Short mmCIF file of C-alpha atoms in Angstrom, two decimals:
data_model
loop_
_atom_site.label_atom_id
_atom_site.label_comp_id
_atom_site.label_asym_id
_atom_site.label_seq_id
_atom_site.Cartn_x
_atom_site.Cartn_y
_atom_site.Cartn_z
CA MET V 1 9.42 33.77 25.39
CA PRO V 2 11.03 32.57 23.00
CA ASP V 3 14.15 35.38 22.28
CA MET V 4 13.36 36.78 18.63
CA LEU V 5 16.45 38.65 18.69
CA ARG V 6 18.28 35.44 19.01
CA GLN V 7 15.75 33.13 16.53
CA GLY V 8 16.87 36.21 14.18
CA LEU V 9 20.21 36.73 14.24
CA ALA V 10 20.44 32.79 14.07
CA TRP V 11 18.41 33.07 10.53
CA LEU V 12 20.18 35.70 9.24
CA ALA V 13 23.83 33.84 9.94
CA GLN V 14 22.02 30.55 8.10
CA GLN V 15 21.18 33.01 5.21
CA ARG V 16 24.69 34.25 5.21
CA THR V 17 26.37 31.06 5.11
CA ARG V 18 24.07 29.61 2.63
CA HIS V 19 24.09 32.73 -0.08
CA MET V 20 27.04 34.76 0.60
CA THR V 21 30.27 32.75 1.35
CA SER V 22 32.88 30.87 -0.47
CA PRO V 23 34.81 27.52 0.85
CA VAL V 24 38.12 28.36 2.12
CA GLN V 25 40.89 26.19 3.40
CA TYR V 26 42.03 27.61 7.15
CA GLN V 27 44.70 25.61 8.46
CA ARG V 28 46.59 25.88 12.03
CA THR V 29 51.14 25.47 11.36
CA GLY V 30 51.25 21.36 11.77
CA GLN V 31 47.52 20.32 11.34
CA THR V 32 45.95 19.44 8.61
CA PRO V 33 43.51 22.32 6.76
CA ILE V 34 39.94 21.87 7.60
CA THR V 35 37.56 23.17 4.67
CA VAL V 36 34.60 26.21 5.87
CA GLN V 37 32.39 28.80 4.24
CA ALA V 38 33.69 32.02 4.71
CA THR V 39 32.52 35.62 3.94
CA PHE V 40 34.95 38.19 3.15
CA GLY V 41 34.64 41.31 5.15
CA ARG V 42 36.96 44.45 5.72
CA THR V 43 37.87 46.35 8.97
CA GLU V 44 39.63 49.84 8.53
CA TYR V 45 41.64 51.03 11.44
CA ASP V 46 44.15 53.69 11.99
CA ILE V 47 47.81 53.33 12.89
CA THR V 48 49.73 56.26 14.35
CA ASP V 49 53.40 56.26 13.93
CA GLY V 50 56.24 57.54 16.13
CA ALA V 51 56.35 60.97 15.06
CA GLY V 52 52.21 60.78 15.62
CA ALA V 53 51.32 60.78 11.79
CA SER V 54 48.10 58.96 10.77
CA LEU V 55 47.10 56.20 8.50
CA GLN V 56 44.65 54.66 7.54
CA THR V 57 44.35 50.90 6.20
CA HIS V 58 42.34 48.19 6.41
CA VAL V 59 42.62 44.18 7.20
CA VAL V 60 40.71 41.52 5.07
CA ASP V 61 38.80 39.43 7.28
CA PHE V 62 36.95 36.23 7.09
CA LEU V 63 33.12 35.66 9.01
CA ILE V 64 33.32 32.05 10.01
CA LEU V 65 30.75 30.51 11.86
CA ALA V 66 32.40 29.31 15.03
CA SER V 67 30.62 25.94 14.80
CA ASP V 68 32.72 25.63 11.86
CA LEU V 69 35.95 26.32 13.73
CA VAL V 70 35.53 24.05 17.03
CA ALA V 71 38.56 21.84 16.43
CA LEU V 72 41.04 25.81 15.82
CA HIS V 73 39.04 27.80 17.76
CA PRO V 74 40.41 30.14 18.70
CA PRO V 75 41.95 31.84 15.90
CA GLN V 76 45.65 32.21 16.47
CA ARG V 77 48.37 35.16 14.93
CA GLY V 78 50.05 33.04 12.09
CA ASP V 79 47.28 30.77 11.08
CA VAL V 80 47.00 30.79 7.27
CA ILE V 81 42.85 30.85 4.91
CA LEU V 82 43.58 29.79 1.68
CA ALA V 83 40.84 31.07 -0.52
CA PRO V 84 39.70 31.90 -3.95
CA GLY V 85 40.66 35.47 -5.62
CA SER V 86 40.25 37.00 -8.63
CA GLY V 87 43.59 36.04 -10.15
CA GLY V 88 44.00 32.86 -8.94
CA ASP V 89 43.76 31.50 -4.93
CA HIS V 90 45.52 33.65 -2.90
CA GLN V 91 46.88 33.11 0.67
CA TYR V 92 46.00 35.21 4.17
CA GLU V 93 47.67 35.63 7.57
CA VAL V 94 46.17 35.68 10.26
CA LEU V 95 47.22 38.76 12.33
CA ASP V 96 46.96 40.91 15.39
CA LEU V 97 45.10 44.09 15.35
CA PRO V 98 45.77 46.77 17.80
CA GLY V 99 43.29 46.47 20.09
CA ASP V 100 40.90 43.73 18.42
CA GLY V 101 43.65 40.70 18.47
CA CYS V 102 42.85 38.42 15.76
CA TRP V 103 39.37 38.16 15.78
CA ARG V 104 36.27 39.16 17.72
CA TRP V 105 33.05 38.42 17.65
CA SER V 106 30.78 39.64 14.73
CA ASP V 107 26.87 39.04 17.17
CA PRO V 108 26.26 39.12 20.47
CA TYR V 109 25.61 35.62 20.90
CA HIS V 110 29.00 34.27 19.93
CA THR V 111 27.97 32.45 16.32
CA THR V 112 30.16 33.93 13.97
CA LEU V 113 33.71 34.82 14.32
CA ARG V 114 35.40 38.28 12.07
CA ILE V 115 38.72 36.59 11.84
CA HIS V 116 41.33 39.46 10.85
CA THR V 117 43.92 38.70 8.23
CA LYS V 118 46.70 40.66 5.49
CA ASP V 119 46.86 39.26 2.28
CA VAL V 120 50.34 37.54 1.32
CA GLY V 121 49.51 36.77 -2.15
CA PRO V 122 48.97 34.46 -4.82
CA LEU V 123 49.63 30.77 -3.98
#
């Protein structure tokens, strides 16, 4: 019997990639950038400073099919994503999120990566 959940999630990932993505350039230092389709996302998290004060903030995430990043897997801190923005192209730097690392799987079947970044400004 086929795994209906796996098939359904694969279909949803295809639909997201087909209808809810923009082309972005993914680049690792010293390597040629590659163009992949990505969906913008957001992850909220809390930071506690040395005095015990808690600050809520967020990072910009990019959801990218793992099969599109085979040559650059796993994502690494310092990698750069160049993406279209409302005021022109922006540069995003991959960063380590406390307790989560640079990325995590976005689904139980490891088809989509959720890559954590910070917006470092327009190009």
